[in-house]
Coordinates of C-alpha atoms and ligand atoms in Angstrom, one line a residue:
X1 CA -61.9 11.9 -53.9
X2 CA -58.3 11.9 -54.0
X3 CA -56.1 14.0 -51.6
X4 CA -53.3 13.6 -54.2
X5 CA -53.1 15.2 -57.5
X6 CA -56.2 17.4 -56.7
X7 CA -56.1 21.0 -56.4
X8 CA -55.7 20.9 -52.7
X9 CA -52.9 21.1 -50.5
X10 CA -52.3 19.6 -47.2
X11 CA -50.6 21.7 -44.3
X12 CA -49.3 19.9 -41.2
X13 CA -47.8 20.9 -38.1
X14 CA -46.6 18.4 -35.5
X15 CA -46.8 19.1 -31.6
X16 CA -44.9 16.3 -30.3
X17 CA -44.3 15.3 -26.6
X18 CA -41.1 13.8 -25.7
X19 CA -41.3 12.1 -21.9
X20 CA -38.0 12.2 -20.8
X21 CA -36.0 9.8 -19.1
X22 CA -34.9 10.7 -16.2
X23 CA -34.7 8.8 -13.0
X24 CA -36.4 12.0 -10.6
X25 CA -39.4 14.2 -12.1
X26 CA -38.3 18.1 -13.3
X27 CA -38.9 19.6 -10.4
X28 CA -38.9 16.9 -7.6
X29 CA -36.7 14.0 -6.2
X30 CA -40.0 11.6 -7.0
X31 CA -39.6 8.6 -9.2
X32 CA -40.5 8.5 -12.6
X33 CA -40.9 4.5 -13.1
X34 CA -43.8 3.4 -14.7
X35 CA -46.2 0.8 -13.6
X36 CA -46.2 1.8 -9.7
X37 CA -49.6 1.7 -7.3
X38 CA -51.3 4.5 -8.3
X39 CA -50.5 7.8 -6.4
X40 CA -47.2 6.2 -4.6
X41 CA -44.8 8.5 -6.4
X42 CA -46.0 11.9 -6.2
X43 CA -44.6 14.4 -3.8
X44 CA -45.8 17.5 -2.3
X45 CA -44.2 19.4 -4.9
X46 CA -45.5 16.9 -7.6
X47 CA -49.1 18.4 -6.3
X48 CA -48.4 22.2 -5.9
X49 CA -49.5 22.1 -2.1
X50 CA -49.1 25.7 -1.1
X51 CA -45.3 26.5 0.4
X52 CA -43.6 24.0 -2.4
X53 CA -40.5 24.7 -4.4
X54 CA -39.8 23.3 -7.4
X55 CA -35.9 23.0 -7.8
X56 CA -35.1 21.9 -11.9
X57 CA -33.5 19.1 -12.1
X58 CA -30.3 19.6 -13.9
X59 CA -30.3 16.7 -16.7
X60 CA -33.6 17.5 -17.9
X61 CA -32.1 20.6 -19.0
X62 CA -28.6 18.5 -20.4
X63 CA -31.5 16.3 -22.5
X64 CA -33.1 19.2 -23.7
X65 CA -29.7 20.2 -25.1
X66 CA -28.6 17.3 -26.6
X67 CA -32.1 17.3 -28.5
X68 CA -31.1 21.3 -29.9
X69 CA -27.3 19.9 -30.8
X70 CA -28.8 17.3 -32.7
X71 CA -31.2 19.2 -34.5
X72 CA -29.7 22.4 -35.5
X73 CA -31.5 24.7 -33.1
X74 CA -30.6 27.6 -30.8
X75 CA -30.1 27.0 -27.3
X76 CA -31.9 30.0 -25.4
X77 CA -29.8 31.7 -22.4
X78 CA -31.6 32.3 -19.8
X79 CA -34.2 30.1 -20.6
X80 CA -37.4 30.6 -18.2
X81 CA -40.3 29.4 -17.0
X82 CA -44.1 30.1 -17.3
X83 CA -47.0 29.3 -15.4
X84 CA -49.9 27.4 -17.4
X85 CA -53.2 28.1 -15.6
X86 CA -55.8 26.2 -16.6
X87 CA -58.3 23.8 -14.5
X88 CA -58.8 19.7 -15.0
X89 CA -59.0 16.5 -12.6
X90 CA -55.7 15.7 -13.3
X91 CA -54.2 18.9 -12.4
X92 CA -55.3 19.3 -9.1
X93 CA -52.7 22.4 -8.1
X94 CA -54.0 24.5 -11.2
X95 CA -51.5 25.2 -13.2
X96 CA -48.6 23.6 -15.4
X97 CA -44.9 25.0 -15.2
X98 CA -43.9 24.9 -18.8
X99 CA -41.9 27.5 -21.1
X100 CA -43.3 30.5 -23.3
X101 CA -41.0 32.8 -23.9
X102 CA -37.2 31.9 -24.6
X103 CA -37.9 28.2 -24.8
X104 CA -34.6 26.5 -24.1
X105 CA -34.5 25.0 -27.8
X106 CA -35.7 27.4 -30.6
X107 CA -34.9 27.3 -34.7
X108 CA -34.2 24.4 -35.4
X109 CA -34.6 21.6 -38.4
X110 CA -34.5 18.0 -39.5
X111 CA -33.7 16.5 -43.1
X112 CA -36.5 14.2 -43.6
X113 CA -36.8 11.6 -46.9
X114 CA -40.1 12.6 -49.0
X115 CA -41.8 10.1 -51.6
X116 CA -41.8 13.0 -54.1
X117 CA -39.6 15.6 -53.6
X118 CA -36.8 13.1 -51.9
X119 CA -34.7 15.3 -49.2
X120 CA -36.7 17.9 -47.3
X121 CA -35.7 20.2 -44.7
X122 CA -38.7 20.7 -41.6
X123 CA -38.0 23.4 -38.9
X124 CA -38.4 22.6 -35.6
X125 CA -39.6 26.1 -34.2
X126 CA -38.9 25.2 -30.7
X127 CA -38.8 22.5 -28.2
X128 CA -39.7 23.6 -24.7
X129 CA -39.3 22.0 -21.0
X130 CA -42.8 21.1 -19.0
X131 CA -44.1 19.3 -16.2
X132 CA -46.6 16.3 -16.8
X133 CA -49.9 16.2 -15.6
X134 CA -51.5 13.0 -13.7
X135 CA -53.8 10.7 -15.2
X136 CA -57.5 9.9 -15.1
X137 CA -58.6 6.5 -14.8
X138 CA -61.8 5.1 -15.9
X139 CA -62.2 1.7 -16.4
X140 CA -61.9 0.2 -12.6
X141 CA -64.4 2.8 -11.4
X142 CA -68.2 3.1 -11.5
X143 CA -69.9 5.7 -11.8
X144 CA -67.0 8.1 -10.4
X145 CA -63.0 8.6 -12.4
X146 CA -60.2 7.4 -10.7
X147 CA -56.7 10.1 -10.5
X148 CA -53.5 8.3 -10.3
X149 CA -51.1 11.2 -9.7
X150 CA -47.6 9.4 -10.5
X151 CA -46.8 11.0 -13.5
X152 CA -48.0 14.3 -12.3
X153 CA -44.3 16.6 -12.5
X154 CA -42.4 13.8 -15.4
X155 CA -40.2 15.9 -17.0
X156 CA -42.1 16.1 -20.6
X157 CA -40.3 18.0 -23.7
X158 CA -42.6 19.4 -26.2
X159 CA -41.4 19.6 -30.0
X160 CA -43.3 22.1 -31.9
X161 CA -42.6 22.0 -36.0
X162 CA -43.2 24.8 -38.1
X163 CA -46.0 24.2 -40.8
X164 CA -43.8 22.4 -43.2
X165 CA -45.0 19.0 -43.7
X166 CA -47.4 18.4 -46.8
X167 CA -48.8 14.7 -46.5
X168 CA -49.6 12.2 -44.3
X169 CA -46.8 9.8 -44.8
X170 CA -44.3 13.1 -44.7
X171 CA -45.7 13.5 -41.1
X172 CA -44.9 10.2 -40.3
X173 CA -41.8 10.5 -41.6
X174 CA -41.2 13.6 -39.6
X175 CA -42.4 11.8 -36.9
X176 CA -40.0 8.9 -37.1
X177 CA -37.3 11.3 -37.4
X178 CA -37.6 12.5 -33.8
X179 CA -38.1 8.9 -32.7
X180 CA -35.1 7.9 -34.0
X181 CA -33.4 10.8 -32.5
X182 CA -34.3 10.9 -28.7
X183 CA -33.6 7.1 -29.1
X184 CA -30.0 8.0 -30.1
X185 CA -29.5 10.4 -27.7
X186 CA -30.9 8.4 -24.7
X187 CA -33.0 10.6 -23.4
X188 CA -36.4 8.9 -23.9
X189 CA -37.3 5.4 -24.7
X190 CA -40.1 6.9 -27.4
X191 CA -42.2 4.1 -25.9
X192 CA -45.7 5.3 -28.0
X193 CA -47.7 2.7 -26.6
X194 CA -46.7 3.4 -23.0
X195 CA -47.1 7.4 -23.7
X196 CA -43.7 8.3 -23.5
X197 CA -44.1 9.7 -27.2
X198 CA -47.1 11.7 -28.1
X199 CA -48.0 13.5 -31.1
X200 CA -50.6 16.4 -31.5
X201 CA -51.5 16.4 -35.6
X202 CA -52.5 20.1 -36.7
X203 CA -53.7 19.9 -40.2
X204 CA -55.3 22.7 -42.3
X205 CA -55.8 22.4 -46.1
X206 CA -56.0 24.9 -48.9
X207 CA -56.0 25.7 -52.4
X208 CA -52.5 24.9 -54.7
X209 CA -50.4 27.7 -55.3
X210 CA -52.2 29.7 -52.3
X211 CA -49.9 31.8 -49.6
X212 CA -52.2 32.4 -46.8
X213 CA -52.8 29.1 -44.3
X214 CA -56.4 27.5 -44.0
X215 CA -57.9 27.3 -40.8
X216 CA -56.1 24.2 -38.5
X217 CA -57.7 21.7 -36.5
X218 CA -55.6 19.7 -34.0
X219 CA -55.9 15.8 -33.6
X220 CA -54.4 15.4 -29.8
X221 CA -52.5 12.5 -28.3
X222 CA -52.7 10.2 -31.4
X223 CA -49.9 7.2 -30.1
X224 CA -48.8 5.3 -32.9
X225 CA -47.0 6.0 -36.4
X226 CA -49.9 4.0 -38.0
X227 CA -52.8 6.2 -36.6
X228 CA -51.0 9.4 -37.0
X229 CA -51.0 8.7 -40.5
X230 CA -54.8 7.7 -40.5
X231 CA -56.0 10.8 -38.3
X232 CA -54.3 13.0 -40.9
X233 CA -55.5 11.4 -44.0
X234 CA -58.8 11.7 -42.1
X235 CA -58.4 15.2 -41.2
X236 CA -57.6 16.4 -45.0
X237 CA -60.5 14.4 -46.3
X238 CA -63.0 15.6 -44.5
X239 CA -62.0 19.4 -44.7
X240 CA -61.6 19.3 -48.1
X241 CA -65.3 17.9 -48.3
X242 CA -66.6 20.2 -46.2
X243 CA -64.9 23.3 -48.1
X244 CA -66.5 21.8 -51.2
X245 CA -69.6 21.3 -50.4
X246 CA -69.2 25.1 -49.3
X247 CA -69.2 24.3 -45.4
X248 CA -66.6 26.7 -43.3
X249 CA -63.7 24.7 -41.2
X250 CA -63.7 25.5 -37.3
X251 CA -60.6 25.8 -35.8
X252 CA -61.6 23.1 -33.0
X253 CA -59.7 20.4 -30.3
X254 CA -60.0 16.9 -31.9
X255 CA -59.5 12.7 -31.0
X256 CA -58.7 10.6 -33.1
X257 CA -61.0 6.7 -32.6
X258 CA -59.0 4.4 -33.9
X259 CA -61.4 1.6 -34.2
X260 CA -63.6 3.6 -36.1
X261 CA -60.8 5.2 -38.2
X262 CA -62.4 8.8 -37.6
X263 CA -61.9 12.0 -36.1
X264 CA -64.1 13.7 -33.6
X265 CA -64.4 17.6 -32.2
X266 CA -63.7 17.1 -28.6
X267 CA -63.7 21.5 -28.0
X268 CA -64.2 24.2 -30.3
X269 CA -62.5 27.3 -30.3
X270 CA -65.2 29.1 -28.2
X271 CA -64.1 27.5 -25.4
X272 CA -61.0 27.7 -26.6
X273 CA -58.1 27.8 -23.3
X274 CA -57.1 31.0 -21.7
X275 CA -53.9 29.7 -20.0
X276 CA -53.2 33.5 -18.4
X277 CA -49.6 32.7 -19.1
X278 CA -47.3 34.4 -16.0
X279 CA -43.5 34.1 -15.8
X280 CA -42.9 31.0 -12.9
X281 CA -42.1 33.1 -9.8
X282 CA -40.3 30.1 -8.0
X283 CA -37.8 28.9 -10.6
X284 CA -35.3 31.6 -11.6
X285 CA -34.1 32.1 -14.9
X286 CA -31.5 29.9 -16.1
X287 CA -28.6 30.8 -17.4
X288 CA -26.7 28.3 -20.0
X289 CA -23.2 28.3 -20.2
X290 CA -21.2 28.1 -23.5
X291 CA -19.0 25.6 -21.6
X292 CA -22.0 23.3 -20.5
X293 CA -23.2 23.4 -24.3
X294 CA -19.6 22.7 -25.3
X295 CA -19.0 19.0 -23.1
X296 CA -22.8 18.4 -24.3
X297 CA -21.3 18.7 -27.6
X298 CA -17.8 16.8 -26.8
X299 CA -20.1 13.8 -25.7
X300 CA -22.7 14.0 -28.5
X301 CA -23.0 10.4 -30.3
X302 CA -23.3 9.3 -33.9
X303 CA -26.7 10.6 -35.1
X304 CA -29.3 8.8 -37.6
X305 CA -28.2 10.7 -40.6
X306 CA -24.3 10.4 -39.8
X307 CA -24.4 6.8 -39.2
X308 CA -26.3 6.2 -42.0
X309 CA -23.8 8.1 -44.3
X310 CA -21.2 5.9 -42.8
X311 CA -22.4 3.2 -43.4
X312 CA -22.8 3.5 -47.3
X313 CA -19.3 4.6 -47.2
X314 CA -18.0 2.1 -45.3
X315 CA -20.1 -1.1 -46.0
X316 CA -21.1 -0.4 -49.2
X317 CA -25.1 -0.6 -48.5
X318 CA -27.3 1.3 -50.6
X319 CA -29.5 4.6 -49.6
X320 CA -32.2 2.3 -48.6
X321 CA -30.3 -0.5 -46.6
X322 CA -28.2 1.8 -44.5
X323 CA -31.6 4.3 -44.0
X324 CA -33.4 1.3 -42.5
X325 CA -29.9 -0.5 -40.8
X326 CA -29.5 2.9 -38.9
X327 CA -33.2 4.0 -38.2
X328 CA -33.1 2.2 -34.7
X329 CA -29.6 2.9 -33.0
X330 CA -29.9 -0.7 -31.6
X331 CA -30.6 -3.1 -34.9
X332 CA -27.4 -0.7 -36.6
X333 CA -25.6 -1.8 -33.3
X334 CA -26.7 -5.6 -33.9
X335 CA -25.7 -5.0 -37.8
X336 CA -22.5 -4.0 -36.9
X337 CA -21.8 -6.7 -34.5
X338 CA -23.0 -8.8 -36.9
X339 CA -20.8 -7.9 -39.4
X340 CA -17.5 -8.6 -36.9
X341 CA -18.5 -12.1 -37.1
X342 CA -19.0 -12.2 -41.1
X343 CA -16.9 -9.5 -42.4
X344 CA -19.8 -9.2 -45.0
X345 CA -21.9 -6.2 -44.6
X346 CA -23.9 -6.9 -47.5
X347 CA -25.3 -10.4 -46.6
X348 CA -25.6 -9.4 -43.4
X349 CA -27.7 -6.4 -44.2
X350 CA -30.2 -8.2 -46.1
X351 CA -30.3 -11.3 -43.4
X352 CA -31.5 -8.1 -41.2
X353 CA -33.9 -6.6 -42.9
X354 CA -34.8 -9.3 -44.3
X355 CA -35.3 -12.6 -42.4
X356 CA -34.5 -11.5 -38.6
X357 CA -36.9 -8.1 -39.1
X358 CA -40.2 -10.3 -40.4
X359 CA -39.3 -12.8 -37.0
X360 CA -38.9 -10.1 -34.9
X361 CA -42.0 -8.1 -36.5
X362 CA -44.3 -11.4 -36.2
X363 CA -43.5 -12.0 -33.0
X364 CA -44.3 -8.6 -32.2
X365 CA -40.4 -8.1 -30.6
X366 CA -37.8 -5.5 -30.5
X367 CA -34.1 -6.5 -31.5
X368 CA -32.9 -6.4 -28.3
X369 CA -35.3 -9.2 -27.7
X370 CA -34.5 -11.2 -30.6
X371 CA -34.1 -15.2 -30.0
X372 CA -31.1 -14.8 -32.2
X373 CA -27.6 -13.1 -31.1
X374 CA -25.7 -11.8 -33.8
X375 CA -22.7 -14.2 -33.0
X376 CA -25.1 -16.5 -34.0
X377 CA -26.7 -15.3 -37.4
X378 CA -22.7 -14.6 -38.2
X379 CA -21.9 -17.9 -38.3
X380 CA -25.1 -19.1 -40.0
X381 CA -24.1 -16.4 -42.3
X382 CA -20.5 -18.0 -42.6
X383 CA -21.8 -21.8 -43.5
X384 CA -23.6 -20.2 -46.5
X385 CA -20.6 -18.1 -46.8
X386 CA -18.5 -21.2 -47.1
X387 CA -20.8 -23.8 -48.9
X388 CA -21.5 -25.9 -45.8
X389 CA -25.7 -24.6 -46.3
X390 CA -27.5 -23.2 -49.2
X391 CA -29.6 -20.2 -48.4
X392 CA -32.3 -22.2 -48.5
X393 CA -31.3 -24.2 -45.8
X394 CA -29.9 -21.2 -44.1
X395 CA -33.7 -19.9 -43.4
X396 CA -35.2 -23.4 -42.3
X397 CA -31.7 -23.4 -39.9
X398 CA -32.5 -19.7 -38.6
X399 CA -36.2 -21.0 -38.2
X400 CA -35.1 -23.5 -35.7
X401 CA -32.7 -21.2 -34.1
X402 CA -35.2 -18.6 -33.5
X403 CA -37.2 -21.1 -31.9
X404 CA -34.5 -23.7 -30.2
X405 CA -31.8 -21.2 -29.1
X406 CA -29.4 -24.3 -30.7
X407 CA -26.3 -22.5 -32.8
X408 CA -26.6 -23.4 -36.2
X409 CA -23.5 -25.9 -36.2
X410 CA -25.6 -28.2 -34.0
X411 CA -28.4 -27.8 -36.4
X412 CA -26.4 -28.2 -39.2
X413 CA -25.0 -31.5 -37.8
X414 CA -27.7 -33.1 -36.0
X415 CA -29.9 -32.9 -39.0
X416 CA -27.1 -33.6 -41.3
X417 CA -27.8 -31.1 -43.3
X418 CA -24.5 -30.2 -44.9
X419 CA -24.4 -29.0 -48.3
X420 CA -22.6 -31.7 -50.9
X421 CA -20.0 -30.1 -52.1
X422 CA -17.8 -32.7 -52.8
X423 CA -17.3 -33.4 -56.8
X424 CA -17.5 -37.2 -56.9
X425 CA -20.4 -36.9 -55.1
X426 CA -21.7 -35.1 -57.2
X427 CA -20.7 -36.7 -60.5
X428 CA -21.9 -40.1 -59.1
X429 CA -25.4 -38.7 -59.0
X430 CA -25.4 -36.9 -62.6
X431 CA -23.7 -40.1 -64.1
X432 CA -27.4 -41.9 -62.9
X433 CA -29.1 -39.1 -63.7
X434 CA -27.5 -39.6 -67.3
X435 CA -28.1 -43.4 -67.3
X436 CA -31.8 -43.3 -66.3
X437 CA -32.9 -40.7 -68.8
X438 CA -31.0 -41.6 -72.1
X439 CA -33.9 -39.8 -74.4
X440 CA -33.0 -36.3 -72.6
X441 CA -30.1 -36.9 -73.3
X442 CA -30.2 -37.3 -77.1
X443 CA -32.7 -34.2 -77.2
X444 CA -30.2 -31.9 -75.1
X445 CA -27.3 -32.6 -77.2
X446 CA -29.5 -32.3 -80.6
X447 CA -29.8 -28.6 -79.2
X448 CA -32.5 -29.1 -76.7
X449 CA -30.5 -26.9 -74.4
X450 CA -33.9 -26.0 -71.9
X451 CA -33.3 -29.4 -70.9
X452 CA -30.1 -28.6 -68.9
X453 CA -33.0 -27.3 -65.7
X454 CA -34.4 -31.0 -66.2
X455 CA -30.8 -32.9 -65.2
X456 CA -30.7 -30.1 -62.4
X457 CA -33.7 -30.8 -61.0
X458 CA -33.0 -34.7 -61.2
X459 CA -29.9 -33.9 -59.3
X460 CA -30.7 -31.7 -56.9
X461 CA -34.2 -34.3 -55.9
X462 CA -31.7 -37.0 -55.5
X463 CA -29.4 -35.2 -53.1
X464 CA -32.2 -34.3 -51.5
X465 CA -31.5 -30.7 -52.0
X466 CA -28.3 -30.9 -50.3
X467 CA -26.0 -30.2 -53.4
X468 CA -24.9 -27.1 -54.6
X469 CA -27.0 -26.0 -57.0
X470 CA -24.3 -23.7 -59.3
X471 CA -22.0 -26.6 -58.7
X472 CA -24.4 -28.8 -60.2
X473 CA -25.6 -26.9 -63.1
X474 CA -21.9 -26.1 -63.9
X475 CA -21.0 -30.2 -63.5
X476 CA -23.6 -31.1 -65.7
X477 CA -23.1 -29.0 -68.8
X478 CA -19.6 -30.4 -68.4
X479 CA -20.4 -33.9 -68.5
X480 CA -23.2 -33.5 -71.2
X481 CA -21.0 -31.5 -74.0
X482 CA -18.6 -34.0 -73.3
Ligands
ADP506 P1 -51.0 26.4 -30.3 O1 -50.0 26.4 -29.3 O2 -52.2 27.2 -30.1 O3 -51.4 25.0 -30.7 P2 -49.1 27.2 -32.4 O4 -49.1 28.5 -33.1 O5 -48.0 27.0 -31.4 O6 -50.5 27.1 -31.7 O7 -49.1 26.0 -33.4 C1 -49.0 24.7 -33.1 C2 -48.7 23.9 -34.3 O8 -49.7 24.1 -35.3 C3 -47.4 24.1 -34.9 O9 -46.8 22.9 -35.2 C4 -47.7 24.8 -36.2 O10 -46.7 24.5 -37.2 C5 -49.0 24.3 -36.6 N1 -49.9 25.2 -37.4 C6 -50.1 26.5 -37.1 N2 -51.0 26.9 -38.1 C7 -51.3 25.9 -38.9 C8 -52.1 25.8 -40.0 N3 -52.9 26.8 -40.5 N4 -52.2 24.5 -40.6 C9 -51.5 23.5 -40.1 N5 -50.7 23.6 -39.1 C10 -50.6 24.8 -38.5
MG507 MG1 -51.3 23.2 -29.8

């Protein structure tokens, strides 16, 4: 059964959690660094213990900004809080401050790049401050659960899009969308693995051409771009089998188990949360000031989509180069500091995406962490750029840097591999070429012209690949219509 081209469509609605990274939690002085001893940085006021008050810490509320400036959206004055009340392990004082009404980031949108339809606008329909909850731990304990309250009160901002997304892959594109953005912006390091970037999938499905929404269910904390991709495709499978086989959905909590690629009803909606929402009465509302939202706007920077307009315009790169050169703010900064050195955008685009990406990617690496500086690839770029290297030789060079830390001139010399570019050189070898193989001769100039590849590849074997090829070939047809 095929989820495309049938009769169904898929609906899809991302909840997405956005840790923020700040230094202090939202509403305490605590730190927020990961990988502490469990239950060493949560304060009294982390923990709710009775006679607390939160005070908000003001950049939370400056990040929250920047992520409505950069996405279109209205920013809510005075935004409030809201008490969550609702009971688990983790939550030991009860309740969650979050937002409900006047979220501090509602109406907004992102341009995302569809398979199909190719540009498509998704609205964000709010993106509201909360505090983190702690953590249970399972694994070191027996027979009990372990709560490591550290992350209890991290400032978390919650991204809620409207139903807008229609498959899978245009979820992940959503997805990477926001990625890319908080990156920008600096105010998370979208870290999935580590949890500072968690997506809720809601997905319903329902007839072509149909107005009113199919029931939803909701796939929570799914933590990778892959498996939010799977948990969908999951989701619509099995719905639309169920609702063909005549079977009702239920609106129902569910994980996603990535080993066994499936999805599994974790609560249904009879026990469905009553968070007895109340305005927050220790944190007044908050009024925003135009002039605060004007310097956030004064110090905004170059966005995904605006950088990756520039740089078609100004390097030339197509739609697709410049949509992957500016997806991760640092590999464009790398590209662009590559292209200082080379003054070539386009070569140095494609020794990016091509080459340095499927090192970095194998070795599991981001490009801040890649074994090659961009003043080095520049000047490898440069010796193909000037004939010292073919590109051949170029990747068995950027090999050896990758795994030497040698600049390529060193390679280049120690291993002698300069490109012969020299014409006598050259000549010498066709001239023997032309001596030793007198019948190909005869049948190349009685019109045997495929035979031109034959004297190339003499050549090139007896410079050991070190001549130019074009030179070559362009020598050669010289010396043989002679
Ligand atoms: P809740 O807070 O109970 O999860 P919301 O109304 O805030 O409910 O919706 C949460 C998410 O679910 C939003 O991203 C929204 O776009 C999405 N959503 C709502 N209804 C549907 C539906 N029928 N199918 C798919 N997604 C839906
Ligand atoms: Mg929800």
């Amino acid at each position: 059964m095929s989820i495309f081209n049938s009769e169904w469509e898929a609906v899809i609605g991302l909840e997405v959690h956005v840790q923020l990274a700040t230094e202090s939690k939202i509403f305490s002085g605590s730190s927020t660094n990961f990988g502490a001893e469990p239950n060493t940085q949560a304060c009294n006021i982390d923990l709710g213990l009775p006679g607390v008050l939160p005070v908000l810490n003001k950049e939370v509320l400056n990040m929250a900004i920047k992520f409505g400036l950069a996405t279109n959206a209205r920013i809510n004055t005075p935004t409030t809080f809201a008490r969550k009340n609702y009971f688990y392990p983790d939550l030991p004082k009860g309740y969650q401050i979050s937002q409900l009404e006047s979220p501090i980031v509602e109406e907004g949108y992102l341009e995302i790049i569809t398979e199909q339809n190719g540009n498509k606008r998704i609205g964000i329909t709010r993106a509201h401050l909360e505090e983190d909850a702690g953590k249970s731990m399972h694994e070191d304990f027996e027979g009990m659960s372990g709560i490591d309250l550290n992350r209890a009160g991290t400032p978390l901002l919650e991204i809620v899009s409207e139903p807008d997304l229609r498959s899978p892959s245009e979820a992940v594109s959503y997805l990477k969308s926001i990625h890319s953005i908080i990156r920008y912006l600096e105010i998370s390091d979208g870290n999935m693995a580590e949890g500072s970037m968690r997506c809720d999938a809601n997905v319903s499905v329902r007839k072509k051409g149909e107005e009113i929404l199919g029931t939803r269910t909701e796939t929570k904390n799914v933590n990778s771009f892959r498996f939010v991709e799977k948990a969908i495709e999951f989701e619509i499978k099995r719905q639309i089998g169920l609702l063909e086989s005549g079977q009702e959905i239920v609106q129902e909590t569910r994980l996603y188990d990535s080993n066994a690629n499936v999805t599994r009803s974790m609560r249904s909606k009879e026990f469905a949360n009553d968070y007895r929402y109340f305005p927050e009465p220790d944190l007044l509302p908050v009024v925003i000031e135009q002039a605060l939202i004007n310097n956030i706007k004064d110090s905004m920077p170059e966005l995904p989509q605006e950088k990756k307009e520039r740089f078609i315009e100004e390097y030339d790169l197509t739609e697709y180069e410049s949509g992957i050169l500016s997806s991760d703010k640092d590999l464009a900064n790398f590209f662009e500091e590559l292209v200082k050195t080379t003054n070539k955008p386009k070569i140095s685009g494609n020794w990016v995406i091509g080459e340095l990406s499927a090192f970095l990617n194998k070795g599991n690496l981001n490009i801040q962490d890649s074994k090659v500086d961009a003043k080095n690839l520049g000047n490898l770029i440069l010796r193909i750029e000037d004939k010292t290297i073919s590109n051949k030789m170029a990747k068995e060079i950027f090999e050896e840097m990758w795994n030497s830390s040698k600049t390529p001139d060193e390679i280049i010399s120690s291993k002698g591999l300069q490109q012969v570019t020299d014409e006598k050189e050259i000549l010498a070898l066709i001239d023997k070429s032309i001596e030793e193989n007198p019948k190909q001769v005869e049948q190349f100039k009685s019109g045997k012209d495929k035979l031109l590849g034959f004297f190339v590849g003499q050549v090139m074997k007896s410079s050991q690949g070190k001549a130019n090829p074009q030179q070559v070939n362009e020598l050669i047809k010289k010396r043989l219509e002679e």
